[in-house]
PDB file of C-alpha atoms in Angstrom:
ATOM      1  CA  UNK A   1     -15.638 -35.387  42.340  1.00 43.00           C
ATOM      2  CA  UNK A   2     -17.729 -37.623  44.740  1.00 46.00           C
ATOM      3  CA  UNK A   3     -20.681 -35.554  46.494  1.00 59.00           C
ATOM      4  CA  UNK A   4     -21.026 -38.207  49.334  1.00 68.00           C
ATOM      5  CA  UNK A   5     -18.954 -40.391  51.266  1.00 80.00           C
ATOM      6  CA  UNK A   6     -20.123 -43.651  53.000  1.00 84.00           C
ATOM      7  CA  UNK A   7     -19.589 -45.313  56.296  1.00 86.00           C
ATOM      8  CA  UNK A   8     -18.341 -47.297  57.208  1.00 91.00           C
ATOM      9  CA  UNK A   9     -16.220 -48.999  53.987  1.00 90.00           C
ATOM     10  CA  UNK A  10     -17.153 -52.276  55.078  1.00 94.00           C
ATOM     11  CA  UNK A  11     -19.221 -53.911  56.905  1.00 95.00           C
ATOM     12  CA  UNK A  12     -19.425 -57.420  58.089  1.00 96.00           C
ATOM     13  CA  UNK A  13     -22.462 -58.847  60.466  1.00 96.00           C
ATOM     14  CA  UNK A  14     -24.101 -62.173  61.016  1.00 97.00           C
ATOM     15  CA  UNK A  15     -27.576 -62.837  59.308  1.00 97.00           C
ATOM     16  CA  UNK A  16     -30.263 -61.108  61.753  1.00 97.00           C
ATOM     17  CA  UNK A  17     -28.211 -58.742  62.966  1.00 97.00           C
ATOM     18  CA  UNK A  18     -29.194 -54.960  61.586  1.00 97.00           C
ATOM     19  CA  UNK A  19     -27.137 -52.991  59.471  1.00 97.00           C
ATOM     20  CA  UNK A  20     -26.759 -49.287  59.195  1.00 97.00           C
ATOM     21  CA  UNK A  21     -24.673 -47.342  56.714  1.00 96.00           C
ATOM     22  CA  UNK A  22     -24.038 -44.130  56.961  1.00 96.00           C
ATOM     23  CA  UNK A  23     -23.662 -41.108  53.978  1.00 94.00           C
ATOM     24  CA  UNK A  24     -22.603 -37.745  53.901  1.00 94.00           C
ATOM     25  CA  UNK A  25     -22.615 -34.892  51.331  1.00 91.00           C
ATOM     26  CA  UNK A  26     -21.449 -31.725  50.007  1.00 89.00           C
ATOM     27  CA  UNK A  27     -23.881 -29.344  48.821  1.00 86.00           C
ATOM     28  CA  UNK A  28     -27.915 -28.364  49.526  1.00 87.00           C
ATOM     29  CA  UNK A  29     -29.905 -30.818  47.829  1.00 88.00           C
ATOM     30  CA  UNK A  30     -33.284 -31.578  46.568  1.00 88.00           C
ATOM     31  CA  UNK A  31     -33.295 -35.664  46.931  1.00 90.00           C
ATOM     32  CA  UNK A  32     -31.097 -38.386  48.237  1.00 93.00           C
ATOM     33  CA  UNK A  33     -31.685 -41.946  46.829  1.00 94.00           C
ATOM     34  CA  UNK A  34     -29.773 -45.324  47.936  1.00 96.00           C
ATOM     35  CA  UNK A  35     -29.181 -47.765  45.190  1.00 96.00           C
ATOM     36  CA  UNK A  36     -27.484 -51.267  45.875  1.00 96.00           C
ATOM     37  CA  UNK A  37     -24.885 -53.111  43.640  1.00 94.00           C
ATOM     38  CA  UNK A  38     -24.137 -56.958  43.800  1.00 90.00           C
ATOM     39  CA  UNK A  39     -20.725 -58.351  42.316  1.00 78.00           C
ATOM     40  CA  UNK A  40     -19.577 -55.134  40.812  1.00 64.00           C
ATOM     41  CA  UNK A  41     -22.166 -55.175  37.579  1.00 75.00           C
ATOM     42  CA  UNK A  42     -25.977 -52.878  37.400  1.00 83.00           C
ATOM     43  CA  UNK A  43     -27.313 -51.035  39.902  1.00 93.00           C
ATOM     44  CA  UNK A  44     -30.264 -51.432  41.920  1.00 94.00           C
ATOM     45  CA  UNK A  45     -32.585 -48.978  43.317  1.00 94.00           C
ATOM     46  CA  UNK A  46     -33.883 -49.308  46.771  1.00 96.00           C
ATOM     47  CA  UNK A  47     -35.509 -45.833  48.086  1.00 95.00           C
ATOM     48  CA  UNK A  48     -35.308 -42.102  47.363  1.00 94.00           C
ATOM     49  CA  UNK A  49     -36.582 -39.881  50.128  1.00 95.00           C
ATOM     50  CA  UNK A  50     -36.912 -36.134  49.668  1.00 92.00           C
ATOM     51  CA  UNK A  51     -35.224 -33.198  51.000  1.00 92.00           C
ATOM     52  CA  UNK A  52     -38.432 -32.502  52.909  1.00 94.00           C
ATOM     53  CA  UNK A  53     -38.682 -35.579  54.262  1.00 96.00           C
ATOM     54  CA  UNK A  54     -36.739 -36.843  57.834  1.00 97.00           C
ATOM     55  CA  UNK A  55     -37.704 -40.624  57.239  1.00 98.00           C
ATOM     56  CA  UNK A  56     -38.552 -43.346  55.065  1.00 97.00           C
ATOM     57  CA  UNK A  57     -39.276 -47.189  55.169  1.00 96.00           C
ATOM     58  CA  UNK A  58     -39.390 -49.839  52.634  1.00 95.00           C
ATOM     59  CA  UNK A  59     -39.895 -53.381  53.784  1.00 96.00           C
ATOM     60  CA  UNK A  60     -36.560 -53.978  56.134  1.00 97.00           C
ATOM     61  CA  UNK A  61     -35.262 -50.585  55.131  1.00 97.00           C
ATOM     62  CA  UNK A  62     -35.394 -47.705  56.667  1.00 98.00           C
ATOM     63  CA  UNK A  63     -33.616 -44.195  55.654  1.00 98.00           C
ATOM     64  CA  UNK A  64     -32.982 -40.684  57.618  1.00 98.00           C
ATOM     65  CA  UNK A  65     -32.108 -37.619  56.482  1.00 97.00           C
ATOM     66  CA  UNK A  66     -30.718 -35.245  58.314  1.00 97.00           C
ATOM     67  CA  UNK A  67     -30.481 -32.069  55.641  1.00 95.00           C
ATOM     68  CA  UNK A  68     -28.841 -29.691  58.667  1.00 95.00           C
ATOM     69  CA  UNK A  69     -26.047 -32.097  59.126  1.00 95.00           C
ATOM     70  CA  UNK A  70     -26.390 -33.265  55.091  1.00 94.00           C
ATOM     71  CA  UNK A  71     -25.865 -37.142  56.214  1.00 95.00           C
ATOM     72  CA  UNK A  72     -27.964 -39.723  55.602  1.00 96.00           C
ATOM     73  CA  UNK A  73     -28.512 -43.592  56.682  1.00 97.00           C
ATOM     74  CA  UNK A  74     -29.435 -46.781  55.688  1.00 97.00           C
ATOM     75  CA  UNK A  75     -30.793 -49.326  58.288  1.00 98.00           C
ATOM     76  CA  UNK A  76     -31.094 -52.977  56.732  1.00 98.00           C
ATOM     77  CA  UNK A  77     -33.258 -54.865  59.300  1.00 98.00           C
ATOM     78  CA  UNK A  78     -33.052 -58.220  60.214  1.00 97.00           C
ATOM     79  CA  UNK A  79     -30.154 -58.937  57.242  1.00 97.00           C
ATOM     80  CA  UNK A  80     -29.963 -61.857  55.445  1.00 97.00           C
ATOM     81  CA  UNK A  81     -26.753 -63.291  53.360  1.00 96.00           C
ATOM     82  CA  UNK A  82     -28.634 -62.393  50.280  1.00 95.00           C
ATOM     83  CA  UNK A  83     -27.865 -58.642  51.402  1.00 97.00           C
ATOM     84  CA  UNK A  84     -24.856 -58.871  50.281  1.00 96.00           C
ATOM     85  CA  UNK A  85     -23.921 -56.636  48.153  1.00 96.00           C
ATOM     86  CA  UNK A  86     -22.435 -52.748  48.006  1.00 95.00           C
ATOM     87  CA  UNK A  87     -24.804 -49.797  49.089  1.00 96.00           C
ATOM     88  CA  UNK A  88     -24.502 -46.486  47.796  1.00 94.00           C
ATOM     89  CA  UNK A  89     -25.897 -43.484  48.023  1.00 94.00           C
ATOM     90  CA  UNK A  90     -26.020 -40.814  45.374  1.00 93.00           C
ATOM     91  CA  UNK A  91     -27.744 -37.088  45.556  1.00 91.00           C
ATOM     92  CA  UNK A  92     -28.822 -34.625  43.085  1.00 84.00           C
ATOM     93  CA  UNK A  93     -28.157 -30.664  43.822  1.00 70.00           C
ATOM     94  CA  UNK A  94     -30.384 -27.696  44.125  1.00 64.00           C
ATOM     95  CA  UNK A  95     -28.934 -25.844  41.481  1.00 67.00           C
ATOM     96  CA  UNK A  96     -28.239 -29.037  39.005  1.00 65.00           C
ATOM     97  CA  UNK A  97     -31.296 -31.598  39.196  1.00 63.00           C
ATOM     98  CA  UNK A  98     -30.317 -33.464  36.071  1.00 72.00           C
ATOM     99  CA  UNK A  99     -27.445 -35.670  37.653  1.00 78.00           C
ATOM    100  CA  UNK A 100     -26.659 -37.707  40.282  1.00 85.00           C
ATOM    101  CA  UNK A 101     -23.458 -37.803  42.147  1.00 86.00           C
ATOM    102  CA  UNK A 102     -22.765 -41.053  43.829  1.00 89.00           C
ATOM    103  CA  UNK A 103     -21.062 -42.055  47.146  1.00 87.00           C
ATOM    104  CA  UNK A 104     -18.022 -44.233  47.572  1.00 87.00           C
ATOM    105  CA  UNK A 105     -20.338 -47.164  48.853  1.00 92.00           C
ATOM    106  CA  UNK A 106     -20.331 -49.626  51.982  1.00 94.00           C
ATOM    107  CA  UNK A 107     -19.576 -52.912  51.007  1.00 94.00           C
ATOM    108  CA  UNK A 108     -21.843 -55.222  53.232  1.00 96.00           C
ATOM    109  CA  UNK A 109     -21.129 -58.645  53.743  1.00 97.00           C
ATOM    110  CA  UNK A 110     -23.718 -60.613  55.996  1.00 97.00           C
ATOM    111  CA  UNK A 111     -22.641 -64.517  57.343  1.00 96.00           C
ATOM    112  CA  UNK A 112     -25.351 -67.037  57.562  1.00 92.00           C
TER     113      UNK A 112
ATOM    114  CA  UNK B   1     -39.973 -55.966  28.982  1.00 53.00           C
ATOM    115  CA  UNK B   2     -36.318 -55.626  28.696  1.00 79.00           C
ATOM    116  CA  UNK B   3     -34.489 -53.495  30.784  1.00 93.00           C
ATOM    117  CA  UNK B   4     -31.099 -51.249  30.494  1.00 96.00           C
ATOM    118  CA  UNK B   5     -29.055 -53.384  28.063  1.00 96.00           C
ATOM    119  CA  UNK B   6     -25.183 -52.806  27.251  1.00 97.00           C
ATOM    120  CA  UNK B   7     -22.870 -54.359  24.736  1.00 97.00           C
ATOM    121  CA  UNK B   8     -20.291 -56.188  25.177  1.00 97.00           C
ATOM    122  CA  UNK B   9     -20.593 -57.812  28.409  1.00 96.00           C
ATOM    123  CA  UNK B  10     -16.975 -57.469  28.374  1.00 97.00           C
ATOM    124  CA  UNK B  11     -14.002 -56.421  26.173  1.00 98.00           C
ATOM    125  CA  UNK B  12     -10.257 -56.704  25.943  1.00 98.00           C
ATOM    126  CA  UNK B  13      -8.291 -54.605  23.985  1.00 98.00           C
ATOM    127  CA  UNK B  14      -5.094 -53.424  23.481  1.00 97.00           C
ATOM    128  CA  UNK B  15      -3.593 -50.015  24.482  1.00 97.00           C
ATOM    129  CA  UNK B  16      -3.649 -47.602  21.585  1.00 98.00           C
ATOM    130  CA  UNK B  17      -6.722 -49.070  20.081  1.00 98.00           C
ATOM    131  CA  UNK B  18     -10.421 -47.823  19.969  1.00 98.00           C
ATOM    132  CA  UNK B  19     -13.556 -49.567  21.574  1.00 98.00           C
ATOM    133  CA  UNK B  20     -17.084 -48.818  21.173  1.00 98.00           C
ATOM    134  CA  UNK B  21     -19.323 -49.297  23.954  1.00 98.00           C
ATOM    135  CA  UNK B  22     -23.271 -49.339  23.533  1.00 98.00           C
ATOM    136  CA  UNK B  23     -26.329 -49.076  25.853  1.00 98.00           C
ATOM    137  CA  UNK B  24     -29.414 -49.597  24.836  1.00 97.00           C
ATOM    138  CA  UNK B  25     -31.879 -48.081  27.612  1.00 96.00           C
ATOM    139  CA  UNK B  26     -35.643 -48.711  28.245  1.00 94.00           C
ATOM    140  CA  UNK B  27     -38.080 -47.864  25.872  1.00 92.00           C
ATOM    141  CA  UNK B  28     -39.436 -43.966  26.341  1.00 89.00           C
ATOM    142  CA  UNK B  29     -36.587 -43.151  28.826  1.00 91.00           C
ATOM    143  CA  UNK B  30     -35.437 -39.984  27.923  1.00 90.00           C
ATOM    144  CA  UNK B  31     -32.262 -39.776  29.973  1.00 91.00           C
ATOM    145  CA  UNK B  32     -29.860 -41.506  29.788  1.00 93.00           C
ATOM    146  CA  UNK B  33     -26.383 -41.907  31.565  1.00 93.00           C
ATOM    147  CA  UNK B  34     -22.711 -43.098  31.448  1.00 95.00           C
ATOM    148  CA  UNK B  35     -20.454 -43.688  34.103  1.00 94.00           C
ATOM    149  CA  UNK B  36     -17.570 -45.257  35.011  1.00 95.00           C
ATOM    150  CA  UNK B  37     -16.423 -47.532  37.734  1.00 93.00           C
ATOM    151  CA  UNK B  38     -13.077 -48.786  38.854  1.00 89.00           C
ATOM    152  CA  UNK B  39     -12.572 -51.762  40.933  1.00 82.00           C
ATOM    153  CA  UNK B  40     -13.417 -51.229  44.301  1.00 76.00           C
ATOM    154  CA  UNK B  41     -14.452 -47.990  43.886  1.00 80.00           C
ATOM    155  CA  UNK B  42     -17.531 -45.532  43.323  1.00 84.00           C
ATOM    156  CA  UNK B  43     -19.266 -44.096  40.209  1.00 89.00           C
ATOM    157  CA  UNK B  44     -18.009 -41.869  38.449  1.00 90.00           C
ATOM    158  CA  UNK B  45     -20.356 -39.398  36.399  1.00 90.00           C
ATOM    159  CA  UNK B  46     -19.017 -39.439  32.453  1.00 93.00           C
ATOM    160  CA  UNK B  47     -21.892 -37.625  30.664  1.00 93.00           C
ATOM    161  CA  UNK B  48     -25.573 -37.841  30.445  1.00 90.00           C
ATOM    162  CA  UNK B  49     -28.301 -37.112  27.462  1.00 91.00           C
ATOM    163  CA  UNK B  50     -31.732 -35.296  27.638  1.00 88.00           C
ATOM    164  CA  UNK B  51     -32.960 -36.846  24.482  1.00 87.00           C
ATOM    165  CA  UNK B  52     -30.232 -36.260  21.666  1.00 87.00           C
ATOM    166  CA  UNK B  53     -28.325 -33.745  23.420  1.00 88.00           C
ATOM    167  CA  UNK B  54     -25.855 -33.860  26.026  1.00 84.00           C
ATOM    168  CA  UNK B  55     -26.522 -30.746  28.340  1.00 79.00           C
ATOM    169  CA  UNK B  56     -23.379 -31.910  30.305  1.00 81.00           C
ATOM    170  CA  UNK B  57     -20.305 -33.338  29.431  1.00 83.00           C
ATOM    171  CA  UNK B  58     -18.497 -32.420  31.854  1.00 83.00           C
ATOM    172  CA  UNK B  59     -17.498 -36.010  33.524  1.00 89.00           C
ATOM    173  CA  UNK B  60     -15.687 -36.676  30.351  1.00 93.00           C
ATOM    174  CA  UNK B  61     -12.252 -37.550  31.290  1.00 93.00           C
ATOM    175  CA  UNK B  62     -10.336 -36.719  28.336  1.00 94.00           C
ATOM    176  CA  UNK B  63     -10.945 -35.608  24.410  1.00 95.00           C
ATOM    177  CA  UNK B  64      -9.898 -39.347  23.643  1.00 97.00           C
ATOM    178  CA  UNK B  65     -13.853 -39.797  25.635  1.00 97.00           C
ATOM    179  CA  UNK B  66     -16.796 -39.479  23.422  1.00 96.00           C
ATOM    180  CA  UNK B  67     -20.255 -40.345  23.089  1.00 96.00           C
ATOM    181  CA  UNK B  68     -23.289 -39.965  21.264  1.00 95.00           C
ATOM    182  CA  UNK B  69     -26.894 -40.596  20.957  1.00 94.00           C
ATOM    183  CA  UNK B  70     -29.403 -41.088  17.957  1.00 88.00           C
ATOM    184  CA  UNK B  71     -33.029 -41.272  17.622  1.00 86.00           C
ATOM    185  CA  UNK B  72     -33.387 -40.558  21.718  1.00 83.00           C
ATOM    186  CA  UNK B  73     -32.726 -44.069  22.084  1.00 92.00           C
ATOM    187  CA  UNK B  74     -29.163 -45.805  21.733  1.00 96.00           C
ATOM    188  CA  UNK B  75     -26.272 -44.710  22.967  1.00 97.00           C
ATOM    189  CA  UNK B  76     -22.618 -44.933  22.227  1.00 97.00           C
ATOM    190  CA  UNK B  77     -19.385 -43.989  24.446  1.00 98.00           C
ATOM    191  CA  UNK B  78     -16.026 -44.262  22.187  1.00 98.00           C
ATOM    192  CA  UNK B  79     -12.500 -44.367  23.763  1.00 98.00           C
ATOM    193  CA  UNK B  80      -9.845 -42.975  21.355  1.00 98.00           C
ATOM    194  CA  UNK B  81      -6.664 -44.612  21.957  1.00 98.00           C
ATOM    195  CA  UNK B  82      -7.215 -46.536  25.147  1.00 98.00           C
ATOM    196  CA  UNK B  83      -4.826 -46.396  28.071  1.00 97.00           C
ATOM    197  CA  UNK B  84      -4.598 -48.802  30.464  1.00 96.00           C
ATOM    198  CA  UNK B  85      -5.988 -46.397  33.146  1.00 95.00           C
ATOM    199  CA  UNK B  86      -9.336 -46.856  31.125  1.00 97.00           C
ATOM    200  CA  UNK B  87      -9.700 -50.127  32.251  1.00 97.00           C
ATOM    201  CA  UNK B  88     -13.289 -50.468  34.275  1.00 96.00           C
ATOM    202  CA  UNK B  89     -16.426 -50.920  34.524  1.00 95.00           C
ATOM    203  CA  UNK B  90     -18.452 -48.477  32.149  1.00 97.00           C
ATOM    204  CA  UNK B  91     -22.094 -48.498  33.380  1.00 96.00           C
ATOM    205  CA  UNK B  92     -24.984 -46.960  31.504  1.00 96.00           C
ATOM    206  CA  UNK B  93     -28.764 -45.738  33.159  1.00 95.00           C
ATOM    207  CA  UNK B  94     -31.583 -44.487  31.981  1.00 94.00           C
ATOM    208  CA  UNK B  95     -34.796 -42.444  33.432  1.00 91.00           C
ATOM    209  CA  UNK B  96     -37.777 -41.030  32.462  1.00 86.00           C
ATOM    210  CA  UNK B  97     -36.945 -37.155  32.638  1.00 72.00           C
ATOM    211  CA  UNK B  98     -34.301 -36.515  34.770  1.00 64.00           C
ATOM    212  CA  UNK B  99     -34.616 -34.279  37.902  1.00 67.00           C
ATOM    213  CA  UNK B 100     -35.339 -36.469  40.975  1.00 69.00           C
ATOM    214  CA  UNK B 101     -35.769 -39.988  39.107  1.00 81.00           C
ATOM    215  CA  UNK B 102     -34.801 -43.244  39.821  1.00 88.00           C
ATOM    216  CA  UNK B 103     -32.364 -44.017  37.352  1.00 92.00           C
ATOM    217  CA  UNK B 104     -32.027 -48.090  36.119  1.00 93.00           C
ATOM    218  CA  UNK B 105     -28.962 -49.583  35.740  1.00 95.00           C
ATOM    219  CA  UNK B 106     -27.324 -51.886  32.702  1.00 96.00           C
ATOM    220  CA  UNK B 107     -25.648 -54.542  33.555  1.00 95.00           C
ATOM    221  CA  UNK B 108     -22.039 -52.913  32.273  1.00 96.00           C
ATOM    222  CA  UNK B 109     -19.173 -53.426  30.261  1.00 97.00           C
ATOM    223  CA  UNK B 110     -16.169 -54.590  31.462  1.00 96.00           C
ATOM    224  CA  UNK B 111     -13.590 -53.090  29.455  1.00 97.00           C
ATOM    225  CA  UNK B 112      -9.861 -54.844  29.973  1.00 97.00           C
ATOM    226  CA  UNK B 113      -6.944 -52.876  28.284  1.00 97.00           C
ATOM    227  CA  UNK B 114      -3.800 -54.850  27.956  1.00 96.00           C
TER     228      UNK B 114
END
């Protein structure tokens, strides 16, 4: 069974405009990670941020976690068309670290 | 330097007939991963390996699922009998060790069954 759920599905927005994709889970865990996907095939890992942690930054991205509301986001700054792609997050749990259990995914499409 | 590789790229079959799907994951990683993914939709844990052994198996959808792993390297998924609700994407990952890693992605098989 999925352990988080995305929002929104989709997502369309014209190049320079932000994104921001939302995730929410089930159970307490120890790390959330957000891992992008282009034209169905491998994944692609973007940023993992701790259960201890509120907020993370990687180039344009930038990641919250909220563990008392167990959601999470994804802001893509200043988007380009080559951000195309699907974004998904996936978590461990606290009492199984060994797995991950991913989201349903935002598909993003960005216009030039 | 090669990454996560899987084999085939893609494969049709027929229904009732058995397919072998391979991963080959980066050198050292311990872990390693199957899912599955439908069009459209999310991942879908199969089974992962620590080393040789598969502490969980528990994704597995059926008994006509299995997969193995040799030498803490290659790895193997077999679908007994395929149904044409086994048609997807079957991805494979690997990491070094498993709790809290960044797990890297194969490019996947597309498996068609007709």
């Amino acid at each position: 069974s999925q352990q988080g759920e995305e929002d929104p599905q989709a997502l369309s927005i014209q190049e320079g405009e932000n994104a921001t994709m939302n995730c929410s889970y089930k159970t307490s865990i120890n790390n959330l990670q957000w891992y992008r996907q282009n034209s169905g095939r491998g994944l692609v890992h973007l940023i993992l941020i701790r259960s201890n942690e509120r907020e993370k930054h990687s180039g344009r991205l930038r990641v919250t976690l909220d563990t008392s509301k167990k959601s999470s986001s994804l802001l893509i700054t200043a988007s380009r068309a080559a951000d195309t792609a699907s974004y998904f997050c996936a978590t461990d749990a606290k009492h199984n670290t060994d797995k991950l259990i991913f989201g349903t995914g935002t598909r993003l499409q960005v216009f030039p | 330097g090669a990454g996560v590789s899987q084999s085939p790229s893609n494969k049709v079959t027929e229904k009732g007939k058995d397919v072998e799907l391979r991963c080959d994951p980066i050198s050292g990683h311990t872990a390693l991963y199957w899912y599955r993914q439908s069009l459209g939709q999310g991942l879908e844990f199969l089974i992962y390996f620590q080393g040789n052994s598969a502490p969980d198996k528990s994704g597995l959808p059926s008994d006509r699922f299995s997969a193995e792993r040799t030498g803490g390297s290659v790895s193997t998924l077999t679908i007994q009998r395929t149904q044409q609700e086994d048609s997807a994407v079957y991805l494979c990952a690997s990491s070094f060790g498993t709790s809290g890693r960044e797990q890297y992605f194969g490019p996947g098989t597309r498996l068609t069954v007709t």
